[in-house]
Short mmCIF file of C-alpha atoms and ligand atoms in Angstrom, two decimals:
data_model
loop_
_atom_site.label_atom_id
_atom_site.label_comp_id
_atom_site.label_asym_id
_atom_site.label_seq_id
_atom_site.Cartn_x
_atom_site.Cartn_y
_atom_site.Cartn_z
CA MET A 1 0.03 0.01 -0.08
CA LYS A 2 1.39 3.43 -1.09
CA ALA A 3 0.16 6.84 -0.24
CA HIS A 4 0.74 8.82 -3.31
CA GLU A 5 0.94 12.37 -2.44
CA GLY A 6 0.11 15.61 -4.43
CA ILE A 7 -1.85 16.56 -7.42
CA TYR A 8 -0.09 17.97 -10.35
CA ILE A 9 -0.41 21.70 -11.00
CA ASP A 10 1.64 24.41 -12.59
CA GLY A 11 4.39 21.93 -13.32
CA ALA A 12 4.83 20.73 -9.85
CA TRP A 13 3.36 18.00 -7.34
CA ARG A 14 1.51 20.04 -4.65
CA PRO A 15 -0.50 19.19 -1.68
CA ALA A 16 -4.20 19.09 -2.14
CA ALA A 17 -6.20 21.70 -0.23
CA GLY A 18 -7.96 19.00 1.80
CA GLN A 19 -6.77 15.84 3.68
CA ASP A 20 -9.26 13.16 2.11
CA VAL A 21 -7.91 10.37 -0.12
CA ILE A 22 -9.25 7.78 -2.46
CA GLU A 23 -8.35 4.21 -1.93
CA VAL A 24 -7.24 2.38 -4.99
CA VAL A 25 -8.44 -1.31 -5.19
CA ASN A 26 -6.86 -4.27 -6.97
CA PRO A 27 -10.22 -5.89 -8.27
CA VAL A 28 -8.52 -9.30 -8.71
CA ASP A 29 -7.80 -9.66 -4.85
CA GLU A 30 -9.86 -6.73 -3.58
CA GLN A 31 -6.65 -5.47 -1.72
CA VAL A 32 -6.08 -1.78 -1.21
CA ILE A 33 -2.85 -1.14 -3.27
CA GLY A 34 -2.57 2.61 -2.68
CA THR A 35 -4.29 6.03 -2.02
CA VAL A 36 -4.34 9.23 -4.05
CA PRO A 37 -5.71 12.58 -2.87
CA ALA A 38 -9.30 13.30 -3.26
CA GLY A 39 -9.07 16.91 -4.79
CA THR A 40 -11.83 19.55 -4.14
CA ALA A 41 -13.32 22.29 -5.89
CA LEU A 42 -10.64 24.56 -4.61
CA ASP A 43 -7.96 22.36 -6.23
CA VAL A 44 -9.73 22.33 -9.46
CA ASP A 45 -9.95 26.15 -9.21
CA THR A 46 -6.14 26.37 -8.58
CA ALA A 47 -5.46 23.95 -11.47
CA VAL A 48 -7.94 26.06 -14.10
CA ARG A 49 -6.13 29.33 -13.01
CA ALA A 50 -2.71 27.56 -14.04
CA ALA A 51 -4.08 26.24 -17.15
CA ARG A 52 -5.64 29.86 -17.96
CA THR A 53 -2.28 31.50 -17.14
CA ALA A 54 -0.27 28.95 -19.53
CA PHE A 55 -2.69 29.23 -22.23
CA PRO A 56 -1.54 32.31 -24.27
CA GLY A 57 2.02 31.16 -24.13
CA TRP A 58 1.22 27.51 -25.40
CA ALA A 59 -1.47 28.76 -27.93
CA ALA A 60 1.53 30.94 -29.38
CA THR A 61 3.92 28.28 -29.62
CA PRO A 62 4.85 27.11 -33.04
CA PRO A 63 3.12 23.96 -34.00
CA ALA A 64 6.32 22.26 -34.66
CA GLU A 65 7.42 22.84 -31.20
CA ARG A 66 4.25 21.63 -29.78
CA ALA A 67 4.78 18.49 -32.00
CA ALA A 68 8.26 18.04 -30.59
CA ARG A 69 6.80 18.14 -27.18
CA LEU A 70 4.23 15.50 -28.21
CA ALA A 71 7.06 13.27 -29.85
CA ALA A 72 8.97 13.57 -26.59
CA LEU A 73 5.79 12.34 -24.64
CA ARG A 74 5.35 9.49 -26.87
CA ASP A 75 9.20 8.46 -26.35
CA VAL A 76 8.66 8.65 -22.35
CA LEU A 77 5.41 6.62 -22.82
CA VAL A 78 7.43 4.07 -24.91
CA ALA A 79 10.31 3.89 -22.29
CA ARG A 80 7.82 3.20 -19.40
CA LYS A 81 5.48 1.00 -21.41
CA ASP A 82 5.97 -2.04 -18.97
CA GLU A 83 5.15 -0.07 -15.93
CA ILE A 84 2.02 1.31 -17.83
CA ALA A 85 0.96 -2.19 -18.29
CA GLU A 86 1.72 -3.09 -14.69
CA THR A 87 -0.21 -0.07 -13.30
CA VAL A 88 -3.25 -0.74 -15.36
CA THR A 89 -3.40 -4.37 -14.42
CA ALA A 90 -3.10 -3.46 -10.65
CA GLU A 91 -5.97 -0.92 -10.61
CA LEU A 92 -8.15 -2.25 -13.51
CA GLY A 93 -7.52 -5.94 -13.15
CA SER A 94 -6.92 -6.57 -16.85
CA PRO A 95 -4.56 -9.52 -17.47
CA LEU A 96 -1.01 -8.51 -18.18
CA PRO A 97 -0.81 -9.47 -21.77
CA PHE A 98 -3.88 -7.57 -22.71
CA SER A 99 -2.59 -4.40 -20.73
CA GLN A 100 0.69 -4.58 -22.63
CA ALA A 101 -0.96 -5.14 -26.13
CA VAL A 102 -3.87 -2.64 -25.44
CA HIS A 103 -3.71 -0.37 -22.28
CA ALA A 104 0.04 0.41 -23.32
CA ALA A 105 0.21 -0.09 -26.86
CA VAL A 106 -2.73 1.90 -28.06
CA PRO A 107 -2.19 5.19 -26.08
CA ILE A 108 1.32 5.15 -27.50
CA ALA A 109 0.07 4.93 -31.15
CA VAL A 110 -2.54 7.79 -30.50
CA ALA A 111 0.38 10.05 -28.92
CA ALA A 112 2.46 9.23 -32.14
CA SER A 113 -0.35 10.02 -34.24
CA TYR A 114 -0.70 13.48 -32.62
CA ALA A 115 3.03 14.16 -32.62
CA GLU A 116 2.95 13.72 -36.41
CA LEU A 117 -0.38 15.50 -37.07
CA ALA A 118 0.68 18.53 -34.99
CA ALA A 119 3.70 18.76 -37.10
CA VAL A 120 1.91 18.76 -40.60
CA HIS A 121 -1.84 20.14 -39.78
CA PRO A 122 -2.50 23.30 -41.64
CA PHE A 123 -3.59 25.72 -38.77
CA GLU A 124 -4.79 28.18 -41.57
CA GLU A 125 -6.75 27.68 -44.69
CA LYS A 126 -8.36 29.95 -47.49
CA ALA A 127 -12.09 30.49 -48.02
CA GLY A 128 -12.45 32.41 -51.32
CA THR A 129 -10.79 35.82 -50.52
CA SER A 130 -10.49 35.22 -46.63
CA THR A 131 -7.99 33.52 -44.73
CA VAL A 132 -9.20 31.21 -41.89
CA LEU A 133 -7.33 30.77 -38.74
CA LEU A 134 -7.65 27.39 -36.72
CA GLU A 135 -7.09 28.85 -33.30
CA PRO A 136 -6.95 26.74 -29.78
CA ILE A 137 -10.13 26.91 -28.05
CA GLY A 138 -8.65 27.50 -24.88
CA VAL A 139 -8.83 25.67 -21.43
CA VAL A 140 -9.86 22.05 -21.61
CA GLY A 141 -11.70 20.30 -18.66
CA ALA A 142 -11.01 16.57 -19.34
CA ILE A 143 -13.03 13.95 -17.35
CA THR A 144 -12.19 10.20 -18.23
CA PRO A 145 -13.44 6.88 -17.25
CA TRP A 146 -11.55 3.72 -16.01
CA ASN A 147 -12.16 1.20 -18.75
CA TYR A 148 -9.21 2.26 -21.18
CA PRO A 149 -7.71 4.50 -18.41
CA LEU A 150 -4.68 5.71 -20.37
CA HIS A 151 -6.18 5.57 -23.72
CA GLN A 152 -9.06 7.87 -22.74
CA VAL A 153 -6.71 10.54 -21.15
CA VAL A 154 -4.33 10.58 -24.24
CA ALA A 155 -7.23 10.78 -26.52
CA LYS A 156 -8.08 13.98 -25.09
CA VAL A 157 -4.73 15.55 -24.02
CA ALA A 158 -2.67 14.84 -26.99
CA PRO A 159 -5.20 16.53 -29.51
CA ALA A 160 -5.92 19.47 -27.04
CA LEU A 161 -1.96 19.94 -26.66
CA ALA A 162 -1.61 19.68 -30.44
CA ALA A 163 -4.19 22.34 -31.09
CA GLY A 164 -2.54 24.62 -28.50
CA CYS A 165 -5.10 24.40 -25.65
CA THR A 166 -4.12 23.70 -22.12
CA VAL A 167 -5.74 21.08 -19.87
CA VAL A 168 -7.11 20.22 -16.52
CA LEU A 169 -7.62 16.41 -16.10
CA LYS A 170 -9.87 14.62 -13.70
CA PRO A 171 -9.25 10.94 -14.14
CA ALA A 172 -11.66 8.20 -12.77
CA GLU A 173 -11.55 7.37 -9.22
CA ASP A 174 -10.93 3.68 -9.76
CA THR A 175 -7.75 4.18 -11.91
CA PRO A 176 -5.84 7.34 -10.90
CA LEU A 177 -2.48 5.78 -10.75
CA VAL A 178 -2.00 5.57 -14.61
CA ALA A 179 -3.17 9.01 -14.59
CA ARG A 180 -0.42 9.88 -12.21
CA LEU A 181 2.20 8.26 -14.28
CA PHE A 182 0.94 10.16 -17.42
CA ALA A 183 1.52 13.38 -15.57
CA GLU A 184 5.16 12.23 -14.78
CA ALA A 185 5.27 11.58 -18.60
CA VAL A 186 4.15 14.88 -19.56
CA HIS A 187 6.61 16.62 -17.08
CA ALA A 188 9.30 14.51 -18.49
CA ALA A 189 8.68 15.48 -22.09
CA GLY A 190 9.29 19.36 -21.23
CA VAL A 191 5.91 20.34 -21.63
CA PRO A 192 5.73 23.90 -19.95
CA ALA A 193 4.23 24.41 -16.46
CA GLY A 194 0.64 24.87 -16.33
CA VAL A 195 -0.17 23.32 -19.85
CA PHE A 196 -1.28 20.02 -18.41
CA ASN A 197 -2.55 19.76 -14.95
CA LEU A 198 -3.99 16.65 -13.17
CA VAL A 199 -6.61 16.86 -10.06
CA THR A 200 -7.41 13.20 -8.87
CA GLY A 201 -10.81 13.25 -7.17
CA LEU A 202 -14.57 12.04 -7.06
CA GLY A 203 -16.72 12.67 -9.85
CA PRO A 204 -19.52 14.52 -8.24
CA VAL A 205 -16.92 16.72 -6.34
CA ALA A 206 -13.99 17.37 -8.55
CA GLY A 207 -15.59 16.39 -11.74
CA GLN A 208 -18.49 18.51 -11.26
CA ALA A 209 -16.45 21.40 -10.18
CA LEU A 210 -14.49 21.13 -13.33
CA ALA A 211 -17.54 20.80 -15.73
CA GLU A 212 -18.95 23.99 -13.92
CA HIS A 213 -15.96 26.24 -13.76
CA PRO A 214 -16.12 29.56 -15.62
CA GLY A 215 -12.45 29.28 -16.42
CA VAL A 216 -12.90 26.10 -18.71
CA ASP A 217 -13.87 26.63 -22.39
CA LEU A 218 -14.62 23.26 -23.49
CA VAL A 219 -15.40 20.06 -21.31
CA SER A 220 -14.52 16.75 -22.95
CA PHE A 221 -16.20 13.92 -21.16
CA THR A 222 -16.14 10.14 -21.67
CA GLY A 223 -18.24 7.86 -19.43
CA SER A 224 -21.87 6.95 -18.76
CA THR A 225 -24.90 8.48 -20.65
CA ALA A 226 -26.39 9.66 -17.24
CA VAL A 227 -23.30 11.72 -16.20
CA GLY A 228 -22.66 12.97 -19.86
CA ARG A 229 -26.39 14.38 -20.03
CA ARG A 230 -25.75 16.38 -16.90
CA ILE A 231 -22.51 17.63 -18.05
CA GLY A 232 -24.02 18.45 -21.46
CA ALA A 233 -26.86 20.46 -19.61
CA VAL A 234 -24.20 22.23 -17.33
CA ALA A 235 -21.86 23.21 -20.05
CA GLY A 236 -24.74 24.00 -22.53
CA GLY A 237 -26.26 26.39 -19.93
CA ALA A 238 -22.86 28.30 -19.64
CA LEU A 239 -22.46 28.14 -23.36
CA LYS A 240 -19.25 26.01 -23.28
CA LYS A 241 -18.37 23.55 -26.00
CA VAL A 242 -18.75 20.12 -25.08
CA ALA A 243 -17.61 16.86 -26.41
CA LEU A 244 -19.18 13.58 -24.99
CA GLU A 245 -18.20 10.11 -25.68
CA LEU A 246 -20.92 7.94 -24.07
CA GLY A 247 -22.40 4.45 -23.94
CA GLY A 248 -23.14 2.03 -26.74
CA LYS A 249 -25.09 -1.14 -27.55
CA SER A 250 -23.46 -1.89 -30.83
CA ALA A 251 -24.71 -4.33 -33.51
CA ASN A 252 -22.56 -7.24 -34.93
CA VAL A 253 -24.50 -8.03 -38.27
CA ILE A 254 -23.64 -11.40 -39.78
CA LEU A 255 -25.14 -11.32 -43.17
CA PRO A 256 -26.17 -14.75 -44.68
CA SER A 257 -23.13 -14.76 -47.18
CA ALA A 258 -20.55 -14.24 -44.26
CA ASP A 259 -17.92 -16.81 -42.94
CA LEU A 260 -20.12 -17.67 -40.13
CA ALA A 261 -17.47 -19.18 -37.77
CA ARG A 262 -14.92 -16.48 -38.16
CA ALA A 263 -17.76 -13.75 -37.70
CA VAL A 264 -19.15 -15.64 -34.57
CA ASN A 265 -15.56 -16.16 -33.07
CA VAL A 266 -14.36 -12.48 -33.81
CA GLY A 267 -17.55 -11.23 -32.33
CA VAL A 268 -17.39 -13.26 -29.05
CA ALA A 269 -13.63 -12.11 -28.59
CA ASN A 270 -14.71 -8.38 -29.29
CA VAL A 271 -17.32 -8.67 -26.47
CA MET A 272 -15.19 -10.55 -23.77
CA SER A 273 -12.19 -8.39 -24.38
CA ASN A 274 -11.34 -6.16 -21.29
CA SER A 275 -14.04 -8.27 -19.53
CA GLY A 276 -16.71 -6.54 -21.64
CA GLN A 277 -15.88 -3.05 -20.38
CA THR A 278 -15.70 -1.54 -23.78
CA CYS A 279 -18.06 1.32 -24.98
CA SER A 280 -17.85 0.25 -28.64
CA ALA A 281 -18.21 -3.76 -27.84
CA TRP A 282 -20.61 -5.40 -30.27
CA THR A 283 -22.91 -6.52 -27.53
CA ARG A 284 -25.65 -7.67 -29.92
CA MET A 285 -25.02 -10.29 -32.42
CA LEU A 286 -27.63 -10.44 -35.38
CA VAL A 287 -27.96 -13.65 -37.30
CA HIS A 288 -30.15 -14.67 -40.12
CA ARG A 289 -32.83 -17.31 -38.76
CA ASP A 290 -31.66 -19.90 -41.32
CA ARG A 291 -28.05 -19.97 -39.49
CA TYR A 292 -29.07 -18.91 -36.01
CA ASP A 293 -28.80 -22.40 -34.21
CA GLU A 294 -25.20 -22.86 -35.63
CA ALA A 295 -24.35 -19.40 -34.50
CA VAL A 296 -25.45 -19.95 -31.07
CA GLU A 297 -23.49 -23.19 -30.78
CA LEU A 298 -20.38 -21.65 -32.00
CA ALA A 299 -20.79 -18.55 -29.72
CA ALA A 300 -21.37 -20.81 -26.67
CA ALA A 301 -18.36 -22.94 -27.53
CA ALA A 302 -16.11 -19.87 -28.07
CA ALA A 303 -17.13 -18.04 -24.83
CA ALA A 304 -16.54 -21.26 -22.81
CA LYS A 305 -12.70 -20.77 -23.91
CA TYR A 306 -12.59 -17.39 -22.28
CA GLY A 307 -13.23 -18.61 -18.76
CA ASP A 308 -9.85 -18.12 -17.29
CA ARG A 309 -8.51 -15.72 -19.81
CA ILE A 310 -10.64 -12.60 -18.82
CA GLY A 311 -10.01 -10.51 -15.81
CA PRO A 312 -12.53 -9.20 -13.25
CA LEU A 313 -14.69 -6.34 -13.53
CA VAL A 314 -13.19 -3.09 -12.08
CA ASN A 315 -15.13 -2.85 -8.84
CA ALA A 316 -18.05 -4.34 -6.65
CA ALA A 317 -20.67 -1.96 -7.97
CA GLN A 318 -19.95 -2.88 -11.65
CA GLN A 319 -19.85 -6.77 -10.81
CA ALA A 320 -23.38 -6.20 -8.98
CA ARG A 321 -24.78 -4.40 -11.97
CA VAL A 322 -23.60 -6.95 -14.53
CA ARG A 323 -25.08 -9.75 -12.49
CA GLY A 324 -28.31 -7.81 -12.38
CA TYR A 325 -28.46 -7.62 -16.19
CA ILE A 326 -27.94 -11.33 -16.47
CA ASP A 327 -30.58 -12.22 -13.90
CA LYS A 328 -32.82 -9.68 -15.91
CA GLY A 329 -32.20 -11.57 -19.05
CA VAL A 330 -33.35 -14.90 -17.69
CA ALA A 331 -36.34 -13.35 -16.06
CA GLU A 332 -37.56 -11.76 -19.33
CA GLY A 333 -37.21 -15.10 -21.12
CA ALA A 334 -33.83 -15.20 -23.03
CA ARG A 335 -31.97 -18.46 -23.04
CA LEU A 336 -28.66 -18.77 -21.22
CA VAL A 337 -26.14 -20.91 -23.26
CA ALA A 338 -23.07 -19.84 -21.54
CA GLY A 339 -22.00 -18.43 -18.18
CA GLY A 340 -24.55 -16.99 -15.93
CA SER A 341 -24.89 -14.69 -12.79
CA GLU A 342 -23.06 -16.70 -10.19
CA PRO A 343 -19.42 -15.38 -9.79
CA PRO A 344 -17.03 -18.12 -10.96
CA ARG A 345 -14.62 -17.10 -8.03
CA GLU A 346 -15.01 -16.17 -4.46
CA ARG A 347 -12.41 -13.21 -4.21
CA GLY A 348 -12.35 -10.52 -6.96
CA TYR A 349 -15.02 -9.08 -9.10
CA HIS A 350 -15.21 -11.77 -11.60
CA VAL A 351 -18.27 -12.36 -13.95
CA SER A 352 -18.27 -15.48 -16.25
CA PRO A 353 -18.27 -14.91 -19.87
CA THR A 354 -22.12 -14.92 -20.57
CA VAL A 355 -24.04 -15.63 -23.89
CA PHE A 356 -27.77 -15.26 -24.27
CA ALA A 357 -29.68 -16.82 -27.07
CA ASP A 358 -33.44 -16.08 -27.98
CA VAL A 359 -33.01 -12.51 -27.37
CA THR A 360 -35.54 -10.35 -28.69
CA PRO A 361 -34.99 -6.51 -29.66
CA GLU A 362 -37.28 -5.08 -26.76
CA MET A 363 -35.63 -7.08 -23.99
CA THR A 364 -33.52 -4.96 -21.54
CA ILE A 365 -30.48 -7.00 -22.47
CA ALA A 366 -30.94 -6.01 -26.05
CA GLN A 367 -31.51 -2.35 -25.25
CA GLU A 368 -29.21 -1.21 -22.25
CA GLU A 369 -25.52 -1.05 -22.06
CA ILE A 370 -24.33 -3.90 -19.75
CA PHE A 371 -20.58 -3.10 -19.44
CA GLY A 372 -19.64 -6.65 -18.66
CA PRO A 373 -18.95 -9.89 -20.53
CA VAL A 374 -22.33 -10.55 -21.77
CA LEU A 375 -23.51 -11.29 -25.45
CA SER A 376 -26.95 -11.12 -26.75
CA ILE A 377 -27.83 -13.03 -29.84
CA LEU A 378 -30.80 -11.93 -31.88
CA ARG A 379 -32.53 -13.64 -34.84
CA TYR A 380 -33.40 -11.57 -38.21
CA THR A 381 -35.62 -12.65 -41.08
CA ASP A 382 -34.15 -10.52 -43.81
CA GLU A 383 -31.76 -7.44 -44.28
CA ASP A 384 -34.64 -4.72 -43.48
CA ASP A 385 -35.33 -6.77 -40.26
CA ALA A 386 -31.58 -6.80 -39.66
CA LEU A 387 -31.27 -2.94 -40.20
CA ARG A 388 -34.45 -2.33 -38.09
CA ILE A 389 -32.92 -4.30 -35.14
CA ALA A 390 -29.43 -2.70 -35.52
CA ASN A 391 -30.78 0.61 -35.58
CA GLY A 392 -33.12 -0.02 -32.75
CA THR A 393 -31.64 1.40 -29.85
CA VAL A 394 -30.84 4.80 -28.49
CA TYR A 395 -27.19 4.35 -28.99
CA GLY A 396 -25.02 4.43 -32.23
CA LEU A 397 -21.24 4.18 -31.44
CA ALA A 398 -19.88 1.22 -33.32
CA GLY A 399 -20.64 -1.94 -34.97
CA ALA A 400 -19.71 -4.64 -37.48
CA VAL A 401 -20.73 -6.02 -40.70
CA TRP A 402 -19.79 -9.52 -42.12
CA ALA A 403 -20.77 -10.44 -45.78
CA GLY A 404 -19.05 -12.71 -48.48
CA GLU A 405 -17.89 -9.58 -50.32
CA ASP A 406 -16.89 -6.23 -48.51
CA ALA A 407 -19.02 -4.21 -51.12
CA GLU A 408 -22.13 -5.96 -49.63
CA ALA A 409 -21.02 -5.16 -46.25
CA VAL A 410 -20.25 -1.55 -47.08
CA ALA A 411 -24.02 -1.19 -48.64
CA PHE A 412 -25.30 -2.38 -45.19
CA ALA A 413 -23.05 -0.31 -43.19
CA ARG A 414 -24.05 2.92 -45.21
CA ARG A 415 -27.70 2.48 -43.61
CA MET A 416 -26.40 2.00 -39.97
CA GLU A 417 -27.11 4.88 -37.52
CA THR A 418 -23.63 4.58 -35.83
CA GLY A 419 -20.30 6.30 -35.87
CA GLN A 420 -18.02 3.77 -36.76
CA VAL A 421 -18.30 0.08 -38.50
CA ASP A 422 -15.87 -2.46 -38.95
CA ILE A 423 -16.01 -4.30 -42.19
CA ASN A 424 -15.48 -8.27 -42.20
CA GLY A 425 -13.35 -7.81 -39.08
CA GLY A 426 -11.71 -4.36 -39.88
CA ARG A 427 -8.36 -3.49 -38.09
CA PHE A 428 -7.72 -1.12 -35.48
CA ASN A 429 -6.76 2.33 -36.92
CA PRO A 430 -5.71 5.06 -34.40
CA VAL A 431 -6.55 7.86 -36.86
CA ALA A 432 -10.01 6.62 -37.71
CA PRO A 433 -12.75 9.31 -36.17
CA PHE A 434 -14.33 7.81 -33.06
CA GLY A 435 -17.50 8.84 -31.64
CA GLY A 436 -21.37 8.40 -31.44
CA TYR A 437 -24.64 8.92 -33.44
CA LYS A 438 -27.78 9.53 -31.36
CA GLN A 439 -27.20 9.14 -27.69
CA SER A 440 -23.77 7.83 -27.90
CA GLY A 441 -22.16 11.25 -27.80
CA VAL A 442 -21.32 14.47 -29.39
CA GLY A 443 -18.17 15.15 -31.25
CA ARG A 444 -15.31 12.94 -32.36
CA GLU A 445 -11.96 11.76 -31.02
CA LEU A 446 -8.80 10.50 -32.70
CA GLY A 447 -7.14 11.73 -35.87
CA VAL A 448 -7.71 14.98 -37.59
CA HIS A 449 -11.33 15.07 -36.62
CA GLY A 450 -10.31 14.70 -32.92
CA LEU A 451 -7.87 17.50 -33.46
CA ALA A 452 -10.58 19.67 -34.99
CA GLU A 453 -12.66 19.50 -31.77
CA TYR A 454 -10.09 21.53 -29.90
CA LEU A 455 -9.88 24.10 -32.65
CA GLN A 456 -12.09 27.31 -33.28
CA THR A 457 -12.07 29.38 -36.49
CA LYS A 458 -11.31 33.14 -37.00
CA SER A 459 -11.74 34.37 -40.57
CA LEU A 460 -9.88 37.35 -41.79
CA GLN A 461 -11.16 39.26 -44.87
CA PHE A 462 -8.96 41.23 -47.34
P1 LIG B 1 -19.20 7.73 -14.91
O1 LIG B 1 -19.85 7.79 -13.48
O2 LIG B 1 -19.98 8.39 -16.02
O3 LIG B 1 -17.63 7.99 -14.78
C1 LIG B 1 -16.95 8.85 -15.85
C2 LIG B 1 -16.16 9.87 -15.33
O4 LIG B 1 -17.06 10.89 -14.79
C3 LIG B 1 -15.36 9.54 -13.93
O5 LIG B 1 -14.23 10.27 -13.97
C4 LIG B 1 -16.29 9.93 -12.94
O6 LIG B 1 -15.72 10.20 -11.69
C5 LIG B 1 -16.74 11.21 -13.54
N1 LIG B 1 -18.13 11.70 -12.75
C6 LIG B 1 -19.00 11.00 -12.18
N2 LIG B 1 -20.03 11.83 -11.73
C7 LIG B 1 -19.83 13.29 -12.23
C8 LIG B 1 -20.49 14.17 -12.21
N3 LIG B 1 -21.45 14.52 -11.41
N4 LIG B 1 -19.90 15.56 -12.76
C9 LIG B 1 -18.46 15.11 -13.44
N5 LIG B 1 -17.97 13.94 -13.41
C10 LIG B 1 -18.48 13.05 -13.01
O7 LIG B 1 -19.14 6.23 -14.98
P2 LIG B 1 -18.97 4.84 -14.11
O8 LIG B 1 -19.92 5.34 -12.95
O9 LIG B 1 -17.62 4.85 -13.73
O10 LIG B 1 -19.65 3.88 -14.99
C11 LIG B 1 -20.96 3.48 -15.07
C12 LIG B 1 -21.38 3.00 -16.26
O11 LIG B 1 -21.29 4.12 -17.22
C13 LIG B 1 -20.93 1.82 -16.80
O12 LIG B 1 -21.51 0.55 -16.49
C14 LIG B 1 -20.96 1.98 -18.30
O13 LIG B 1 -22.16 1.73 -18.85
C15 LIG B 1 -20.76 3.38 -18.47
N6 LIG B 1 -19.38 3.74 -18.94
C16 LIG B 1 -19.11 4.11 -20.27
C17 LIG B 1 -17.77 4.44 -20.66
C18 LIG B 1 -17.44 4.82 -22.14
O14 LIG B 1 -16.33 4.35 -22.51
N7 LIG B 1 -18.38 5.16 -22.75
C19 LIG B 1 -16.86 4.27 -19.66
C20 LIG B 1 -16.99 3.93 -18.41
C21 LIG B 1 -18.37 3.85 -18.07
P3 LIG B 1 -15.60 8.85 -10.69
O15 LIG B 1 -14.59 7.89 -11.20
O16 LIG B 1 -15.21 9.41 -9.31
O17 LIG B 1 -17.10 8.28 -10.62
MG1 LIG B 2 -19.10 6.90 -11.29
#
């Protein structure tokens, strides 16, 4: 157990205003592994002032120099990648190989992409006879969740710094240690004092203070739809810009011409990965009625293989929530073909990889985000039926389409109300814009589209 001291403000670790701390728990054995300060509104105010003071200087720093700092940041993250993976494993509970391959490697790829983009992005364009300047929006309040704890931090901070914005980050209370490591990396990369600030704390205290602070120009939030809605209302009321990455209930549409075994196996892996704690997970598998029974058998067999390979959920509340959804699925008449709500181990916040068959579109488990290793398999009769089911939730974050030919899958994907679709398996692309249609969010992260969120335009007429 280590008591981690201080919050990172204006280029230094300083004591928080109050004495309260947050306990960090290892979800595998439920042991407290450390504490961090629970920052308050006073700490947030100090951090926002530092960010405001640093803003004019950073905004005026040539993009090439900002790019150089981001390249240095990427290099520090690369040098500390093992420590990043170990830290995420300790506070999130994900197996170490997954932490290395995803929780450490993906943020490094994203930091690298913004180091490159900042160097080449045209921060000036022409519109007829006018010159349009793309200027940083100001001070960013970033509020992040625990499920991809470093990725979600880098996906906000890297484009914000590339754009010339300054940042105050409030990371999730469950995963503050990797956020502290990130602050050390920013410091080591030579980013000037005040450009990046970290206040660990509780959502309704530090998070809310940050979202409400009049010195914040843009609130960028990733997390639950419930909190996102409140933040959107608060920020909208203050006429601040807001970016929201919220929940999902994404559809994995397997068309009749698809390679069924491949589509089902990749689909199950997609849901079980990170113990199902992925906002873009393909939690609804849509299969034609003629191939339905075969798909259910394949999925149950695939899920059984994941038994010991996935980690626990992040905390007891998430475990209880996911178990409650599994019970609800059974109560509403879905057929359990793998897993169930009984925890597979006594210690740790584990939930078994679970697959439901005979799920109908109006069931709770087909409509609400569960955020655990739970797959629902739905039956469709024809393509229009599949589309109606795929588009039949309030969400629209991601999805997948499988078909014999890419063109057939693309034609279907064009009709989907969702922000990202993987065609026949796809491939992770750190510069592809990511974000939601409908209630999955507002705005986009990653790549040029992610950078644009942090810029505002000024046009000069001659
Ligand atoms: P959450 O409460 O929305 O947490 C996300 C972030 O917002 C955390 O930093 C949180 O702080 C902060 N926060 C909480 N209340 C706030 C408030 N009133 N004002 C400002 N910030 C606030 O999500 P959660 O409770 O951790 O997870 C609940 C559910 O949200 C999950 O089951 C899942 O369905 C969904 N979720 C979605 C994503 C995604 O990537 N889209 C990520 C995580 C969770 P604390 O850490 O102190 O709560
Ligand atoms: Mg919360």
